[in-house]
Coordinates of C-alpha atoms and ligand atoms in Angstrom, one line a residue:
M1 CA 71.1 70.8 104.4
R2 CA 73.9 72.6 106.3
L3 CA 73.2 76.1 107.7
V4 CA 75.7 78.2 109.6
G5 CA 74.7 80.5 112.5
I6 CA 76.6 83.7 113.2
S7 CA 75.9 85.4 116.5
G8 CA 76.7 89.1 116.5
S9 CA 77.6 88.9 120.2
I10 CA 80.9 87.3 121.5
R11 CA 79.5 87.4 125.1
K12 CA 79.6 84.1 126.9
D13 CA 76.0 84.1 127.9
S14 CA 74.7 86.0 124.8
H15 CA 71.0 86.0 124.2
N16 CA 71.7 86.1 120.5
T17 CA 73.8 82.9 120.7
G18 CA 70.9 81.5 122.7
L19 CA 68.4 82.4 119.9
L20 CA 70.6 80.6 117.4
R21 CA 70.8 77.5 119.6
A22 CA 67.0 77.5 119.7
A23 CA 67.0 77.9 115.9
G24 CA 69.1 74.8 115.7
E25 CA 66.3 72.9 117.5
L26 CA 63.5 74.5 115.4
L27 CA 64.7 73.7 111.9
P28 CA 62.6 71.5 109.6
P29 CA 63.8 67.8 109.2
G30 CA 66.9 67.4 107.0
A31 CA 68.4 70.8 108.0
E32 CA 71.1 71.4 110.7
L33 CA 72.7 74.5 112.0
E34 CA 76.3 74.9 113.2
L35 CA 77.5 78.0 114.9
V36 CA 80.7 79.7 113.7
G37 CA 82.6 82.1 116.0
I38 CA 83.8 85.6 115.1
G39 CA 85.7 86.4 118.3
D40 CA 89.1 85.3 117.1
L41 CA 89.1 87.4 113.8
P42 CA 91.7 90.1 113.7
L43 CA 90.5 93.7 113.1
Y44 CA 90.1 94.1 109.3
S45 CA 92.9 95.8 107.5
E46 CA 93.8 95.5 103.9
D47 CA 97.4 95.2 105.1
I48 CA 96.6 91.7 106.4
D49 CA 94.0 90.7 103.8
T50 CA 96.6 88.5 102.2
D51 CA 96.7 85.3 100.2
P52 CA 96.7 82.9 102.0
A53 CA 94.4 84.7 104.5
P54 CA 95.1 84.7 108.3
E55 CA 94.0 81.3 109.7
P56 CA 90.8 82.5 111.6
V57 CA 89.8 84.5 108.5
A58 CA 90.2 81.4 106.2
R59 CA 88.2 79.3 108.7
F60 CA 85.3 81.9 108.8
R61 CA 85.2 82.4 105.1
E62 CA 85.2 78.6 104.5
A63 CA 82.4 78.1 107.1
V64 CA 80.2 80.5 105.3
A65 CA 81.1 79.2 101.8
A66 CA 80.4 75.6 102.9
A67 CA 76.9 76.5 104.3
E68 CA 73.9 76.4 102.0
A69 CA 72.2 79.2 104.0
V70 CA 73.1 81.5 106.9
V71 CA 71.2 82.7 110.0
I72 CA 72.6 85.9 111.7
S73 CA 71.3 86.9 115.1
T74 CA 72.4 90.4 116.1
P75 CA 72.2 92.5 119.2
E76 CA 71.9 96.3 118.8
Y77 CA 74.8 98.4 120.0
N78 CA 74.0 102.2 120.0
A79 CA 71.3 101.8 117.4
S80 CA 73.5 99.8 115.0
I81 CA 75.4 96.5 114.8
P82 CA 78.2 95.5 117.1
G83 CA 81.7 96.1 115.9
P84 CA 82.8 92.4 115.9
L85 CA 80.0 91.4 113.6
K86 CA 80.7 94.2 111.1
N87 CA 84.4 93.2 111.3
A88 CA 83.5 89.6 110.5
I89 CA 81.2 90.6 107.6
D90 CA 83.9 92.9 106.2
W91 CA 86.4 90.0 106.2
A92 CA 83.9 87.7 104.5
S93 CA 83.0 90.4 101.9
R94 CA 86.4 90.3 100.2
P95 CA 87.2 89.6 97.4
F96 CA 83.9 91.3 96.7
D97 CA 83.0 89.4 93.5
Q98 CA 83.6 86.0 95.0
N99 CA 82.5 86.6 98.6
P100 CA 80.9 83.6 100.2
F101 CA 77.7 85.5 101.0
R102 CA 77.0 86.2 97.3
G103 CA 73.8 84.4 96.2
K104 CA 73.4 82.8 99.6
P105 CA 70.0 82.8 101.4
V106 CA 70.3 84.7 104.7
L107 CA 67.9 85.1 107.6
V108 CA 68.4 87.9 110.0
V109 CA 67.0 87.9 113.5
G110 CA 68.0 89.7 116.7
A111 CA 67.7 90.1 120.4
S112 CA 68.3 93.0 122.7
T113 CA 67.5 93.8 126.3
G114 CA 65.7 96.9 125.2
L115 CA 62.0 97.0 124.1
F116 CA 62.5 97.0 120.3
G117 CA 64.5 93.8 119.8
A118 CA 67.4 95.2 117.8
V119 CA 65.2 96.2 114.8
W120 CA 67.7 98.9 113.7
A121 CA 70.6 96.5 113.8
Q122 CA 68.6 93.9 111.9
A123 CA 67.8 96.5 109.2
E124 CA 71.4 97.4 109.0
I125 CA 72.5 93.8 108.5
R126 CA 69.9 93.3 105.8
K127 CA 71.3 96.4 104.0
I128 CA 74.8 95.1 104.2
M129 CA 73.8 91.6 103.1
D130 CA 72.0 93.1 100.1
H131 CA 75.0 95.2 99.3
I132 CA 77.4 92.2 99.3
G133 CA 75.0 90.1 97.1
A134 CA 73.3 87.8 99.6
K135 CA 69.7 86.7 99.1
V136 CA 68.5 88.2 102.4
L137 CA 64.9 87.5 103.5
D138 CA 62.9 90.6 103.9
T139 CA 61.7 89.7 107.4
E140 CA 62.7 90.6 110.9
L141 CA 62.4 88.9 114.3
P142 CA 62.7 91.5 117.0
V143 CA 63.2 89.8 120.3
G144 CA 63.0 92.6 122.9
Q145 CA 63.7 92.3 126.6
A146 CA 65.8 89.2 125.9
H147 CA 66.9 88.9 129.5
E148 CA 63.3 87.9 130.2
T149 CA 62.2 86.3 126.9
V150 CA 65.2 84.3 125.7
A151 CA 66.8 83.8 129.1
H152 CA 63.7 83.1 131.2
G153 CA 61.1 81.9 128.8
L154 CA 58.6 84.8 129.0
Q155 CA 56.5 84.8 125.8
Q156 CA 58.9 82.3 124.4
E157 CA 56.2 80.2 122.8
A158 CA 55.2 83.0 120.4
I159 CA 58.8 83.9 119.6
W160 CA 59.9 80.4 119.0
A161 CA 56.8 79.8 116.7
E162 CA 57.8 82.8 114.6
L163 CA 61.4 81.7 114.5
E164 CA 60.3 78.3 113.4
R165 CA 58.2 79.8 110.6
Q166 CA 61.0 82.1 109.4
L167 CA 63.5 79.2 109.4
A168 CA 61.0 77.1 107.3
V169 CA 60.8 79.9 104.7
L170 CA 64.6 80.1 104.6
V171 CA 65.0 76.3 104.1
D172 CA 62.3 76.3 101.4
M173 CA 64.0 79.2 99.6
T174 CA 67.4 77.4 99.9
R175 CA 65.9 74.1 98.6
G176 CA 64.3 76.0 95.7
A177 CA 67.6 77.7 94.8
G178 CA 69.5 74.4 95.0
A179 CA 66.9 72.7 92.7
R180 CA 67.1 75.5 90.2
L181 CA 70.9 75.3 90.1
R182 CA 70.8 71.5 89.6
E183 CA 68.3 72.0 86.7
R184 CA 70.6 74.5 85.1
V185 CA 73.6 72.2 85.4
A186 CA 71.6 69.3 83.9
A187 CA 70.2 71.3 81.0
Ligands
LIG1 C1 77.8 99.1 123.9 C2 76.4 98.7 124.1 C3 75.4 99.4 123.4 C4 74.0 99.0 123.5 N1 73.1 99.7 122.8 C5 71.8 99.2 122.7 C6 70.9 99.8 121.8 O1 71.1 100.7 121.1 N2 69.6 99.2 121.8 C7 69.3 98.2 122.6 O2 68.1 97.7 122.5 N3 70.2 97.6 123.4 C8 71.4 98.1 123.5 N4 72.4 97.5 124.3 C9 71.9 96.4 125.2 C10 72.1 95.0 124.5 O3 70.8 94.8 123.8 C11 72.3 93.9 125.4 O4 73.5 94.0 126.1 C12 72.1 92.5 124.8 O5 72.0 91.6 125.8 C13 73.4 92.2 124.0 O6 73.2 91.0 123.3 P1 73.8 89.6 123.8 O7 72.9 89.2 125.0 O8 73.6 88.7 122.6 O9 75.2 89.8 124.2 C14 73.7 97.9 124.3 C15 74.7 97.2 125.0 C16 76.0 97.6 124.9 C17 77.1 96.8 125.6

Protein backbone atom coordinates (compact mmCIF):
# COMPACT_ATOMS: atom_id res chain seq x y z
CA MET A 1 0.00 0.00 0.00
CA ARG A 2 1.35 3.41 -1.03
CA LEU A 3 0.83 6.30 1.36
CA VAL A 4 1.89 9.86 0.78
CA GLY A 5 3.17 12.16 3.54
CA ILE A 6 2.70 15.92 3.41
CA SER A 7 4.66 18.06 5.82
CA GLY A 8 3.10 21.43 6.60
CA SER A 9 6.58 22.87 7.03
CA ILE A 10 9.00 23.60 4.19
CA ARG A 11 11.82 24.21 6.71
CA LYS A 12 14.97 22.17 6.09
CA ASP A 13 15.16 20.73 9.62
CA SER A 14 11.40 20.59 10.17
CA HIS A 15 10.19 18.55 13.14
CA ASN A 16 7.02 17.75 11.20
CA THR A 17 9.02 16.32 8.32
CA GLY A 18 10.93 14.38 11.01
CA LEU A 19 7.64 13.03 12.36
CA LEU A 20 6.68 11.85 8.87
CA ARG A 21 10.06 10.16 8.40
CA ALA A 22 9.44 8.31 11.68
CA ALA A 23 5.95 7.41 10.43
CA GLY A 24 7.56 5.78 7.40
CA GLU A 25 9.47 3.48 9.76
CA LEU A 26 6.44 2.66 11.93
CA LEU A 27 3.99 1.53 9.28
CA PRO A 28 2.62 -2.01 9.34
CA PRO A 29 4.17 -4.49 6.85
CA GLY A 30 3.06 -3.98 3.27
CA ALA A 31 2.66 -0.21 3.58
CA GLU A 32 5.15 2.45 2.58
CA LEU A 33 5.13 6.21 2.83
CA GLU A 34 6.67 8.67 0.40
CA LEU A 35 6.98 12.38 1.15
CA VAL A 36 5.71 14.91 -1.37
CA GLY A 37 6.99 18.48 -1.26
CA ILE A 38 4.81 21.59 -1.30
CA GLY A 39 7.52 24.27 -1.38
CA ASP A 40 7.58 24.67 -5.16
CA LEU A 41 3.84 25.25 -5.61
CA PRO A 42 2.94 28.73 -6.87
CA LEU A 43 0.55 30.80 -4.78
CA TYR A 44 -2.97 29.72 -5.67
CA SER A 45 -4.85 31.93 -8.10
CA GLU A 46 -7.72 30.95 -10.36
CA ASP A 47 -5.83 32.84 -13.11
CA ILE A 48 -3.19 30.09 -13.21
CA ASP A 49 -5.49 27.16 -12.31
CA THR A 50 -5.40 26.13 -15.96
CA ASP A 51 -5.66 22.94 -18.01
CA PRO A 52 -2.97 21.67 -18.20
CA ALA A 53 -2.05 22.70 -14.66
CA PRO A 54 1.35 24.27 -13.85
CA GLU A 55 3.90 21.43 -13.58
CA PRO A 56 4.43 21.49 -9.77
CA VAL A 57 0.66 21.52 -9.28
CA ALA A 58 0.13 18.56 -11.60
CA ARG A 59 2.90 16.67 -9.78
CA PHE A 60 1.35 17.38 -6.37
CA ARG A 61 -2.19 16.46 -7.45
CA GLU A 62 -0.93 13.25 -9.07
CA ALA A 63 1.04 12.26 -5.95
CA VAL A 64 -2.09 12.59 -3.80
CA ALA A 65 -4.26 10.86 -6.42
CA ALA A 66 -1.85 7.91 -6.70
CA ALA A 67 -1.69 7.36 -2.94
CA GLU A 68 -4.18 5.09 -1.21
CA ALA A 69 -4.00 7.17 1.98
CA VAL A 70 -2.39 10.38 3.18
CA VAL A 71 -0.61 11.42 6.38
CA ILE A 72 -0.39 15.17 7.03
CA SER A 73 1.92 16.51 9.73
CA THR A 74 1.39 20.17 10.48
CA PRO A 75 3.04 22.79 12.66
CA GLU A 76 0.93 25.56 14.15
CA TYR A 77 1.48 29.10 12.96
CA ASN A 78 -0.38 31.74 14.96
CA ALA A 79 -2.99 29.29 16.20
CA SER A 80 -3.72 28.00 12.70
CA ILE A 81 -2.09 26.18 9.79
CA PRO A 82 0.96 27.46 7.87
CA GLY A 83 0.23 29.31 4.62
CA PRO A 84 2.17 26.93 2.33
CA LEU A 85 0.10 23.97 3.56
CA LYS A 86 -3.19 25.78 3.03
CA ASN A 87 -1.95 26.80 -0.41
CA ALA A 88 -1.13 23.17 -1.29
CA ILE A 89 -4.53 21.94 -0.11
CA ASP A 90 -6.29 24.73 -2.04
CA TRP A 91 -4.50 23.61 -5.23
CA ALA A 92 -5.39 19.96 -4.63
CA SER A 93 -9.01 20.83 -3.83
CA ARG A 94 -9.78 21.90 -7.42
CA PRO A 95 -11.76 20.81 -9.34
CA PHE A 96 -13.77 20.32 -6.16
CA ASP A 97 -15.89 17.35 -7.29
CA GLN A 98 -12.90 15.34 -8.54
CA ASN A 99 -10.26 16.52 -6.07
CA PRO A 100 -7.75 13.77 -5.19
CA PHE A 101 -8.51 13.93 -1.47
CA ARG A 102 -12.16 12.99 -2.05
CA GLY A 103 -12.90 9.65 -0.38
CA LYS A 104 -9.26 9.24 0.65
CA PRO A 105 -8.34 8.13 4.18
CA VAL A 106 -6.28 10.87 5.86
CA LEU A 107 -4.44 10.88 9.19
CA VAL A 108 -3.50 14.26 10.67
CA VAL A 109 -0.69 14.64 13.21
CA GLY A 110 1.34 17.65 14.24
CA ALA A 111 4.38 18.97 16.04
CA SER A 112 5.17 22.38 17.45
CA THR A 113 7.76 23.80 19.78
CA GLY A 114 4.98 25.06 22.06
CA LEU A 115 3.38 22.94 24.75
CA PHE A 116 0.20 22.01 22.93
CA GLY A 117 1.56 20.21 19.87
CA ALA A 118 -0.31 22.09 17.15
CA VAL A 119 -3.75 20.90 18.28
CA TRP A 120 -5.52 23.91 16.76
CA ALA A 121 -3.73 23.46 13.45
CA GLN A 122 -4.61 19.76 13.43
CA ALA A 123 -8.27 20.57 14.11
CA GLU A 124 -8.18 23.10 11.28
CA ILE A 125 -6.77 20.52 8.84
CA ARG A 126 -9.38 17.97 9.87
CA LYS A 127 -12.09 20.58 9.20
CA ILE A 128 -10.67 21.36 5.73
CA MET A 129 -10.22 17.67 4.88
CA ASP A 130 -13.80 16.96 5.88
CA HIS A 131 -14.96 19.89 3.76
CA ILE A 132 -13.18 18.64 0.63
CA GLY A 133 -14.52 15.11 1.04
CA ALA A 134 -11.59 13.20 2.56
CA LYS A 135 -12.22 10.40 5.06
CA VAL A 136 -10.28 12.04 7.84
CA LEU A 137 -9.63 10.09 11.03
CA ASP A 138 -11.13 11.70 14.12
CA THR A 139 -7.86 11.52 16.06
CA GLU A 140 -5.01 13.86 16.89
CA LEU A 141 -1.37 13.40 17.76
CA PRO A 142 -0.15 16.51 19.53
CA VAL A 143 3.63 16.51 19.71
CA GLY A 144 4.58 19.47 21.88
CA GLN A 145 8.06 20.81 22.56
CA ALA A 146 9.19 19.16 19.35
CA HIS A 147 12.71 20.59 19.68
CA GLU A 148 13.06 18.23 22.67
CA THR A 149 10.78 15.34 21.73
CA VAL A 150 11.21 14.82 17.97
CA ALA A 151 14.69 16.26 17.71
CA HIS A 152 16.27 14.89 20.90
CA GLY A 153 14.24 11.81 21.72
CA LEU A 154 12.63 12.99 24.99
CA GLN A 155 9.45 10.95 25.62
CA GLN A 156 9.86 9.67 22.10
CA GLU A 157 8.87 6.13 22.97
CA ALA A 158 5.32 7.09 23.97
CA ILE A 159 4.89 9.39 20.97
CA TRP A 160 6.19 6.81 18.52
CA ALA A 161 3.92 4.13 20.05
CA GLU A 162 0.85 6.34 19.58
CA LEU A 163 1.95 7.25 16.05
CA GLU A 164 2.35 3.54 15.24
CA ARG A 165 -1.14 2.83 16.63
CA GLN A 166 -2.75 5.62 14.60
CA LEU A 167 -0.95 4.52 11.43
CA ALA A 168 -2.22 0.98 11.93
CA VAL A 169 -5.80 2.33 12.19
CA LEU A 170 -5.27 4.34 8.98
CA VAL A 171 -3.91 1.30 7.11
CA ASP A 172 -6.75 -0.95 8.38
CA MET A 173 -9.32 1.62 7.32
CA THR A 174 -7.68 1.96 3.88
CA ARG A 175 -7.52 -1.81 3.38
CA GLY A 176 -11.20 -2.06 4.36
CA ALA A 177 -12.16 0.68 1.88
CA GLY A 178 -10.15 -1.05 -0.88
CA ALA A 179 -11.79 -4.40 -0.18
CA ARG A 180 -15.29 -2.86 -0.23
CA LEU A 181 -14.50 -1.17 -3.57
CA ARG A 182 -13.26 -4.46 -5.09
CA GLU A 183 -16.45 -6.22 -3.87
CA ARG A 184 -18.59 -3.52 -5.50
CA VAL A 185 -16.69 -3.81 -8.79
CA ALA A 186 -17.00 -7.64 -8.74
CA ALA A 187 -20.75 -7.60 -7.92
C1 LIG B 1 5.13 32.44 12.13
C2 LIG B 1 5.18 31.44 13.24
C3 LIG B 1 4.09 31.29 14.09
C4 LIG B 1 4.11 30.32 15.10
N1 LIG B 1 2.99 30.16 15.88
C5 LIG B 1 2.94 29.13 16.75
C6 LIG B 1 1.73 28.84 17.46
O1 LIG B 1 0.72 29.50 17.32
N2 LIG B 1 1.73 27.78 18.33
C7 LIG B 1 2.84 26.98 18.50
O2 LIG B 1 2.78 26.02 19.26
N3 LIG B 1 4.00 27.23 17.84
C8 LIG B 1 4.08 28.29 16.99
N4 LIG B 1 5.23 28.53 16.28
C9 LIG B 1 6.41 27.71 16.54
C10 LIG B 1 6.41 26.46 15.67
O3 LIG B 1 5.68 25.48 16.38
C11 LIG B 1 7.84 25.95 15.45
O4 LIG B 1 8.55 26.91 14.67
C12 LIG B 1 7.87 24.58 14.79
O5 LIG B 1 9.14 24.03 14.96
C13 LIG B 1 7.54 24.65 13.31
O6 LIG B 1 7.46 23.37 12.76
P1 LIG B 1 8.65 22.67 11.95
O7 LIG B 1 9.73 22.31 12.92
O8 LIG B 1 8.03 21.48 11.34
O9 LIG B 1 9.16 23.67 10.92
C14 LIG B 1 5.25 29.50 15.28
C15 LIG B 1 6.36 29.67 14.43
C16 LIG B 1 6.33 30.60 13.43
C17 LIG B 1 7.52 30.74 12.50
